[in-house]
mmCIF file of N, CA and C in Angstrom:
data_model
loop_
_atom_site.group_PDB
_atom_site.id
_atom_site.type_symbol
_atom_site.label_atom_id
_atom_site.label_comp_id
_atom_site.label_asym_id
_atom_site.label_seq_id
_atom_site.Cartn_x
_atom_site.Cartn_y
_atom_site.Cartn_z
ATOM 1 N N MET A 1 -26.019 0.314 -9.620
ATOM 2 C CA MET A 1 -26.155 -0.101 -8.237
ATOM 3 C C MET A 1 -25.496 -1.456 -7.998
ATOM 4 N N GLU A 2 -25.408 -2.267 -9.054
ATOM 5 C CA GLU A 2 -24.780 -3.572 -8.928
ATOM 6 C C GLU A 2 -23.282 -3.443 -8.642
ATOM 7 N N ILE A 3 -22.653 -2.428 -9.210
ATOM 8 C CA ILE A 3 -21.232 -2.203 -8.963
ATOM 9 C C ILE A 3 -21.003 -1.876 -7.503
ATOM 10 N N PHE A 4 -21.867 -1.047 -6.911
ATOM 11 C CA PHE A 4 -21.727 -0.696 -5.503
ATOM 12 C C PHE A 4 -21.925 -1.914 -4.613
ATOM 13 N N ALA A 5 -22.873 -2.760 -4.956
ATOM 14 C CA ALA A 5 -23.129 -3.959 -4.156
ATOM 15 C C ALA A 5 -21.934 -4.904 -4.191
ATOM 16 N N ALA A 6 -21.256 -4.974 -5.307
ATOM 17 C CA ALA A 6 -20.110 -5.866 -5.434
ATOM 18 C C ALA A 6 -18.870 -5.310 -4.745
ATOM 19 N N ASN A 7 -18.764 -4.000 -4.645
ATOM 20 C CA ASN A 7 -17.559 -3.359 -4.107
ATOM 21 C C ASN A 7 -17.868 -2.476 -2.906
ATOM 22 N N TRP A 8 -18.745 -2.893 -2.025
ATOM 23 C CA TRP A 8 -19.169 -2.038 -0.923
ATOM 24 C C TRP A 8 -18.040 -1.759 0.060
ATOM 25 N N ARG A 9 -17.110 -2.680 0.240
ATOM 26 C CA ARG A 9 -16.003 -2.435 1.170
ATOM 27 C C ARG A 9 -15.101 -1.320 0.654
ATOM 28 N N LEU A 10 -14.792 -1.378 -0.631
ATOM 29 C CA LEU A 10 -13.963 -0.334 -1.229
ATOM 30 C C LEU A 10 -14.688 1.006 -1.207
ATOM 31 N N ALA A 11 -15.984 0.991 -1.455
ATOM 32 C CA ALA A 11 -16.775 2.221 -1.411
ATOM 33 C C ALA A 11 -16.777 2.817 -0.007
ATOM 34 N N ALA A 12 -16.800 1.976 1.026
ATOM 35 C CA ALA A 12 -16.785 2.475 2.398
ATOM 36 C C ALA A 12 -15.467 3.161 2.726
ATOM 37 N N VAL A 13 -14.356 2.581 2.296
ATOM 38 C CA VAL A 13 -13.051 3.195 2.534
ATOM 39 C C VAL A 13 -12.936 4.502 1.746
ATOM 40 N N ALA A 14 -13.405 4.512 0.502
ATOM 41 C CA ALA A 14 -13.374 5.735 -0.302
ATOM 42 C C ALA A 14 -14.271 6.806 0.316
ATOM 43 N N ALA A 15 -15.410 6.411 0.872
ATOM 44 C CA ALA A 15 -16.310 7.365 1.519
ATOM 45 C C ALA A 15 -15.634 8.011 2.723
ATOM 46 N N LEU A 16 -14.910 7.222 3.516
ATOM 47 C CA LEU A 16 -14.175 7.786 4.649
ATOM 48 C C LEU A 16 -13.136 8.794 4.179
ATOM 49 N N PHE A 17 -12.476 8.483 3.087
ATOM 50 C CA PHE A 17 -11.487 9.389 2.522
ATOM 51 C C PHE A 17 -12.130 10.719 2.131
ATOM 52 N N PHE A 18 -13.264 10.651 1.436
ATOM 53 C CA PHE A 18 -13.926 11.877 0.997
ATOM 54 C C PHE A 18 -14.578 12.628 2.145
ATOM 55 N N VAL A 19 -15.025 11.935 3.176
ATOM 56 C CA VAL A 19 -15.536 12.617 4.372
ATOM 57 C C VAL A 19 -14.429 13.448 5.002
ATOM 58 N N GLY A 20 -13.227 12.894 5.040
ATOM 59 C CA GLY A 20 -12.089 13.637 5.578
ATOM 60 C C GLY A 20 -11.763 14.874 4.758
ATOM 61 N N ILE A 21 -11.805 14.755 3.446
ATOM 62 C CA ILE A 21 -11.516 15.906 2.579
ATOM 63 C C ILE A 21 -12.563 17.002 2.768
ATOM 64 N N VAL A 22 -13.835 16.615 2.749
ATOM 65 C CA VAL A 22 -14.912 17.595 2.902
ATOM 66 C C VAL A 22 -14.865 18.239 4.277
ATOM 67 N N SER A 23 -14.618 17.447 5.309
ATOM 68 C CA SER A 23 -14.545 17.995 6.668
ATOM 69 C C SER A 23 -13.406 18.997 6.803
ATOM 70 N N ARG A 24 -12.309 18.700 6.217
ATOM 71 C CA ARG A 24 -11.147 19.596 6.294
ATOM 72 C C ARG A 24 -11.399 20.896 5.525
ATOM 73 N N ARG A 25 -11.966 20.797 4.339
ATOM 74 C CA ARG A 25 -12.183 21.994 3.515
ATOM 75 C C ARG A 25 -13.281 22.892 4.058
ATOM 76 N N THR A 26 -14.273 22.302 4.724
ATOM 77 C CA THR A 26 -15.346 23.119 5.290
ATOM 78 C C THR A 26 -15.000 23.652 6.674
ATOM 79 N N GLY A 27 -13.898 23.215 7.243
ATOM 80 C CA GLY A 27 -13.475 23.705 8.540
ATOM 81 C C GLY A 27 -14.094 22.965 9.715
ATOM 82 N N VAL A 28 -14.818 21.895 9.452
ATOM 83 C CA VAL A 28 -15.443 21.115 10.525
ATOM 84 C C VAL A 28 -14.374 20.367 11.325
ATOM 85 N N ALA A 29 -13.355 19.888 10.660
ATOM 86 C CA ALA A 29 -12.297 19.126 11.320
ATOM 87 C C ALA A 29 -10.956 19.794 11.065
ATOM 88 N N GLY A 30 -10.099 19.682 12.052
ATOM 89 C CA GLY A 30 -8.758 20.241 11.933
ATOM 90 C C GLY A 30 -7.740 19.165 11.636
ATOM 91 N N GLU A 31 -6.483 19.511 11.838
ATOM 92 C CA GLU A 31 -5.396 18.572 11.542
ATOM 93 C C GLU A 31 -5.445 17.364 12.467
ATOM 94 N N LYS A 32 -5.758 17.582 13.729
ATOM 95 C CA LYS A 32 -5.802 16.484 14.692
ATOM 96 C C LYS A 32 -6.887 15.466 14.315
ATOM 97 N N GLN A 33 -8.062 15.941 13.952
ATOM 98 C CA GLN A 33 -9.140 15.044 13.556
ATOM 99 C C GLN A 33 -8.811 14.340 12.236
ATOM 100 N N GLY A 34 -8.150 15.052 11.341
ATOM 101 C CA GLY A 34 -7.742 14.448 10.073
ATOM 102 C C GLY A 34 -6.764 13.308 10.277
ATOM 103 N N ARG A 35 -5.819 13.509 11.181
ATOM 104 C CA ARG A 35 -4.857 12.437 11.470
ATOM 105 C C ARG A 35 -5.548 11.239 12.114
ATOM 106 N N ALA A 36 -6.522 11.512 12.981
ATOM 107 C CA ALA A 36 -7.263 10.411 13.610
ATOM 108 C C ALA A 36 -8.064 9.631 12.571
ATOM 109 N N LEU A 37 -8.707 10.333 11.640
ATOM 110 C CA LEU A 37 -9.467 9.655 10.596
ATOM 111 C C LEU A 37 -8.543 8.864 9.673
ATOM 112 N N LEU A 38 -7.398 9.428 9.344
ATOM 113 C CA LEU A 38 -6.424 8.718 8.511
ATOM 114 C C LEU A 38 -5.923 7.463 9.215
ATOM 115 N N ALA A 39 -5.633 7.582 10.513
ATOM 116 C CA ALA A 39 -5.201 6.406 11.277
ATOM 117 C C ALA A 39 -6.298 5.349 11.301
ATOM 118 N N PHE A 40 -7.543 5.766 11.427
ATOM 119 C CA PHE A 40 -8.655 4.816 11.426
ATOM 120 C C PHE A 40 -8.752 4.100 10.079
ATOM 121 N N VAL A 41 -8.631 4.856 9.002
ATOM 122 C CA VAL A 41 -8.726 4.247 7.669
ATOM 123 C C VAL A 41 -7.607 3.237 7.456
ATOM 124 N N PHE A 42 -6.371 3.597 7.816
ATOM 125 C CA PHE A 42 -5.248 2.692 7.581
ATOM 126 C C PHE A 42 -5.211 1.527 8.556
ATOM 127 N N ASN A 43 -5.613 1.747 9.801
ATOM 128 C CA ASN A 43 -5.511 0.687 10.803
ATOM 129 C C ASN A 43 -6.747 -0.187 10.899
ATOM 130 N N VAL A 44 -7.894 0.305 10.453
ATOM 131 C CA VAL A 44 -9.131 -0.470 10.550
ATOM 132 C C VAL A 44 -9.736 -0.712 9.168
ATOM 133 N N GLY A 45 -9.940 0.352 8.412
ATOM 134 C CA GLY A 45 -10.644 0.237 7.130
ATOM 135 C C GLY A 45 -9.921 -0.608 6.095
ATOM 136 N N LEU A 46 -8.648 -0.333 5.883
ATOM 137 C CA LEU A 46 -7.907 -1.093 4.866
ATOM 138 C C LEU A 46 -7.695 -2.559 5.240
ATOM 139 N N PRO A 47 -7.378 -2.895 6.506
ATOM 140 C CA PRO A 47 -7.298 -4.325 6.833
ATOM 141 C C PRO A 47 -8.630 -5.052 6.630
ATOM 142 N N ILE A 48 -9.747 -4.405 6.959
ATOM 143 C CA ILE A 48 -11.046 -5.021 6.713
ATOM 144 C C ILE A 48 -11.246 -5.246 5.216
ATOM 145 N N LEU A 49 -10.849 -4.272 4.419
ATOM 146 C CA LEU A 49 -10.959 -4.396 2.969
ATOM 147 C C LEU A 49 -10.110 -5.556 2.448
ATOM 148 N N ILE A 50 -8.883 -5.653 2.922
ATOM 149 C CA ILE A 50 -7.979 -6.708 2.455
ATOM 150 C C ILE A 50 -8.461 -8.086 2.900
ATOM 151 N N PHE A 51 -8.788 -8.222 4.187
ATOM 152 C CA PHE A 51 -9.238 -9.530 4.678
ATOM 153 C C PHE A 51 -10.569 -9.926 4.062
ATOM 154 N N GLY A 52 -11.429 -8.958 3.809
ATOM 155 C CA GLY A 52 -12.696 -9.259 3.149
ATOM 156 C C GLY A 52 -12.497 -9.746 1.734
ATOM 157 N N ALA A 53 -11.495 -9.200 1.048
ATOM 158 C CA ALA A 53 -11.215 -9.631 -0.322
ATOM 159 C C ALA A 53 -10.593 -11.018 -0.355
ATOM 160 N N LEU A 54 -9.897 -11.388 0.702
ATOM 161 C CA LEU A 54 -9.205 -12.676 0.727
ATOM 162 C C LEU A 54 -10.070 -13.819 1.236
ATOM 163 N N THR A 55 -11.264 -13.541 1.716
ATOM 164 C CA THR A 55 -12.086 -14.618 2.277
ATOM 165 C C THR A 55 -12.514 -15.637 1.231
ATOM 166 N N GLY A 56 -12.670 -15.224 0.004
ATOM 167 C CA GLY A 56 -13.108 -16.153 -1.035
ATOM 168 C C GLY A 56 -11.981 -16.815 -1.796
ATOM 169 N N VAL A 57 -10.744 -16.546 -1.415
ATOM 170 C CA VAL A 57 -9.596 -17.094 -2.136
ATOM 171 C C VAL A 57 -9.239 -18.461 -1.548
ATOM 172 N N PRO A 58 -9.217 -19.496 -2.377
ATOM 173 C CA PRO A 58 -8.831 -20.815 -1.856
ATOM 174 C C PRO A 58 -7.324 -20.865 -1.603
ATOM 175 N N LEU A 59 -6.943 -21.493 -0.509
ATOM 176 C CA LEU A 59 -5.526 -21.621 -0.181
ATOM 177 C C LEU A 59 -4.981 -22.910 -0.774
ATOM 178 N N ALA A 60 -3.847 -22.798 -1.412
ATOM 179 C CA ALA A 60 -3.202 -23.962 -2.012
ATOM 180 C C ALA A 60 -1.714 -23.926 -1.684
ATOM 181 N N ARG A 61 -1.091 -25.067 -1.726
ATOM 182 C CA ARG A 61 0.330 -25.161 -1.400
ATOM 183 C C ARG A 61 1.180 -24.332 -2.377
ATOM 184 N N GLU A 62 0.756 -24.260 -3.628
ATOM 185 C CA GLU A 62 1.515 -23.512 -4.635
ATOM 186 C C GLU A 62 1.563 -22.015 -4.318
ATOM 187 N N HIS A 63 0.552 -21.518 -3.625
ATOM 188 C CA HIS A 63 0.517 -20.087 -3.306
ATOM 189 C C HIS A 63 1.549 -19.698 -2.258
ATOM 190 N N ALA A 64 2.068 -20.655 -1.523
ATOM 191 C CA ALA A 64 3.064 -20.360 -0.493
ATOM 192 C C ALA A 64 4.375 -19.873 -1.093
ATOM 193 N N LEU A 65 4.631 -20.201 -2.347
ATOM 194 C CA LEU A 65 5.874 -19.772 -2.985
ATOM 195 C C LEU A 65 5.831 -18.319 -3.462
ATOM 196 N N LEU A 66 4.652 -17.734 -3.563
ATOM 197 C CA LEU A 66 4.547 -16.360 -4.051
ATOM 198 C C LEU A 66 5.260 -15.358 -3.141
ATOM 199 N N PRO A 67 5.076 -15.391 -1.820
ATOM 200 C CA PRO A 67 5.828 -14.451 -0.986
ATOM 201 C C PRO A 67 7.334 -14.663 -1.059
ATOM 202 N N VAL A 68 7.768 -15.913 -1.159
ATOM 203 C CA VAL A 68 9.200 -16.203 -1.275
ATOM 204 C C VAL A 68 9.743 -15.607 -2.573
ATOM 205 N N ALA A 69 9.009 -15.764 -3.657
ATOM 206 C CA ALA A 69 9.437 -15.192 -4.934
ATOM 207 C C ALA A 69 9.473 -13.667 -4.861
ATOM 208 N N ALA A 70 8.495 -13.068 -4.203
ATOM 209 C CA ALA A 70 8.468 -11.608 -4.076
ATOM 210 C C ALA A 70 9.665 -11.102 -3.278
ATOM 211 N N ILE A 71 10.015 -11.805 -2.201
ATOM 212 C CA ILE A 71 11.176 -11.399 -1.408
ATOM 213 C C ILE A 71 12.460 -11.529 -2.217
ATOM 214 N N CYS A 72 12.596 -12.613 -2.955
ATOM 215 C CA CYS A 72 13.796 -12.806 -3.783
ATOM 216 C C CYS A 72 13.916 -11.735 -4.863
ATOM 217 N N ILE A 73 12.805 -11.387 -5.484
ATOM 218 C CA ILE A 73 12.814 -10.346 -6.522
ATOM 219 C C ILE A 73 13.166 -9.000 -5.905
ATOM 220 N N SER A 74 12.615 -8.709 -4.731
ATOM 221 C CA SER A 74 12.924 -7.439 -4.062
ATOM 222 C C SER A 74 14.403 -7.356 -3.701
ATOM 223 N N LEU A 75 14.951 -8.439 -3.170
ATOM 224 C CA LEU A 75 16.368 -8.436 -2.811
ATOM 225 C C LEU A 75 17.267 -8.307 -4.035
ATOM 226 N N ALA A 76 16.906 -8.953 -5.128
ATOM 227 C CA ALA A 76 17.688 -8.821 -6.361
ATOM 228 C C ALA A 76 17.609 -7.393 -6.894
ATOM 229 N N GLY A 77 16.430 -6.787 -6.838
ATOM 230 C CA GLY A 77 16.285 -5.395 -7.267
ATOM 231 C C GLY A 77 17.082 -4.446 -6.394
ATOM 232 N N TRP A 78 17.068 -4.699 -5.072
ATOM 233 C CA TRP A 78 17.838 -3.863 -4.156
ATOM 234 C C TRP A 78 19.331 -3.976 -4.467
ATOM 235 N N ALA A 79 19.816 -5.208 -4.648
ATOM 236 C CA ALA A 79 21.239 -5.406 -4.919
ATOM 237 C C ALA A 79 21.654 -4.735 -6.226
ATOM 238 N N ALA A 80 20.840 -4.871 -7.253
ATOM 239 C CA ALA A 80 21.157 -4.238 -8.537
ATOM 240 C C ALA A 80 21.150 -2.717 -8.418
ATOM 241 N N ALA A 81 20.176 -2.177 -7.688
ATOM 242 C CA ALA A 81 20.096 -0.719 -7.535
ATOM 243 C C ALA A 81 21.288 -0.179 -6.756
ATOM 244 N N VAL A 82 21.672 -0.862 -5.692
ATOM 245 C CA VAL A 82 22.828 -0.422 -4.908
ATOM 246 C C VAL A 82 24.102 -0.496 -5.745
ATOM 247 N N PHE A 83 24.252 -1.562 -6.501
ATOM 248 C CA PHE A 83 25.435 -1.708 -7.354
ATOM 249 C C PHE A 83 25.514 -0.572 -8.371
ATOM 250 N N VAL A 84 24.404 -0.305 -9.053
ATOM 251 C CA VAL A 84 24.393 0.743 -10.081
ATOM 252 C C VAL A 84 24.597 2.111 -9.447
ATOM 253 N N ALA A 85 23.942 2.361 -8.308
ATOM 254 C CA ALA A 85 24.069 3.666 -7.658
ATOM 255 C C ALA A 85 25.504 3.919 -7.202
ATOM 256 N N ARG A 86 26.146 2.913 -6.659
ATOM 257 C CA ARG A 86 27.537 3.084 -6.219
ATOM 258 C C ARG A 86 28.486 3.191 -7.405
ATOM 259 N N ARG A 87 28.154 2.494 -8.475
ATOM 260 C CA ARG A 87 28.983 2.556 -9.687
ATOM 261 C C ARG A 87 28.974 3.962 -10.284
ATOM 262 N N PHE A 88 27.782 4.615 -10.237
ATOM 263 C CA PHE A 88 27.667 5.976 -10.758
ATOM 264 C C PHE A 88 28.001 7.033 -9.719
ATOM 265 N N GLY A 89 28.327 6.628 -8.510
ATOM 266 C CA GLY A 89 28.724 7.571 -7.466
ATOM 267 C C GLY A 89 27.585 8.454 -6.986
ATOM 268 N N LEU A 90 26.388 7.934 -6.916
ATOM 269 C CA LEU A 90 25.247 8.719 -6.434
ATOM 270 C C LEU A 90 25.355 8.957 -4.937
ATOM 271 N N PRO A 91 24.799 10.062 -4.451
ATOM 272 C CA PRO A 91 24.784 10.275 -2.999
ATOM 273 C C PRO A 91 23.863 9.258 -2.323
ATOM 274 N N LYS A 92 23.939 9.183 -0.989
ATOM 275 C CA LYS A 92 23.154 8.194 -0.249
ATOM 276 C C LYS A 92 21.651 8.362 -0.484
ATOM 277 N N THR A 93 21.189 9.604 -0.619
ATOM 278 C CA THR A 93 19.758 9.807 -0.867
ATOM 279 C C THR A 93 19.355 9.257 -2.229
ATOM 280 N N GLY A 94 20.212 9.439 -3.223
ATOM 281 C CA GLY A 94 19.944 8.886 -4.549
ATOM 282 C C GLY A 94 19.995 7.370 -4.551
ATOM 283 N N GLU A 95 20.948 6.830 -3.797
ATOM 284 C CA GLU A 95 21.044 5.374 -3.689
ATOM 285 C C GLU A 95 19.795 4.804 -3.022
ATOM 286 N N GLY A 96 19.336 5.460 -1.967
ATOM 287 C CA GLY A 96 18.132 5.001 -1.279
ATOM 288 C C GLY A 96 16.896 5.092 -2.154
ATOM 289 N N ALA A 97 16.768 6.198 -2.885
ATOM 290 C CA ALA A 97 15.617 6.355 -3.777
ATOM 291 C C ALA A 97 15.630 5.309 -4.879
ATOM 292 N N MET A 98 16.804 5.039 -5.410
ATOM 293 C CA MET A 98 16.916 4.050 -6.475
ATOM 294 C C MET A 98 16.564 2.655 -5.955
ATOM 295 N N ALA A 99 17.057 2.318 -4.771
ATOM 296 C CA ALA A 99 16.760 1.012 -4.186
ATOM 297 C C ALA A 99 15.275 0.885 -3.866
ATOM 298 N N LEU A 100 14.686 1.929 -3.304
ATOM 299 C CA LEU A 100 13.258 1.896 -2.967
ATOM 300 C C LEU A 100 12.402 1.731 -4.210
ATOM 301 N N CYS A 101 12.732 2.464 -5.251
ATOM 302 C CA CYS A 101 11.947 2.362 -6.498
ATOM 303 C C CYS A 101 12.090 0.987 -7.131
ATOM 304 N N SER A 102 13.289 0.445 -7.150
ATOM 305 C CA SER A 102 13.468 -0.859 -7.784
ATOM 306 C C SER A 102 12.761 -1.959 -7.002
ATOM 307 N N MET A 103 12.726 -1.853 -5.678
ATOM 308 C CA MET A 103 12.081 -2.879 -4.874
ATOM 309 C C MET A 103 10.553 -2.762 -4.929
ATOM 310 N N SER A 104 10.044 -1.554 -4.910
ATOM 311 C CA SER A 104 8.584 -1.401 -4.873
ATOM 312 C C SER A 104 7.945 -1.627 -6.235
ATOM 313 N N LEU A 105 8.593 -1.291 -7.308
ATOM 314 C CA LEU A 105 8.022 -1.462 -8.627
ATOM 315 C C LEU A 105 8.007 -2.910 -9.075
ATOM 316 N N ASN A 106 8.824 -3.742 -8.488
ATOM 317 C CA ASN A 106 8.894 -5.136 -8.917
ATOM 318 C C ASN A 106 7.961 -6.044 -8.137
ATOM 319 N N ASN A 107 7.126 -5.502 -7.277
ATOM 320 C CA ASN A 107 6.199 -6.354 -6.513
ATOM 321 C C ASN A 107 4.794 -5.999 -6.760
#
């Protein structure tokens, strides 16, 4: 029970997810209701989870460089992926997939 008390926000978002699965499989909710629940989870539930997790984090000047470093790493990964994809003559879809994977995996 202590784990639930410490992670109640995450449990609430997971509960919404499982309510959607059960509702869909039992036929209580259709595609329209599923999309509405998904939109609610992403637009309301996850931001509450993220902001709730950040309330106890102290802000320091050194932390301001983290987003800058992440952007620089993403741009370097994108440039390397585009260079390699064009060097190997990959189609545009392959180039895009390679760039997306290199940028998302490095952050």
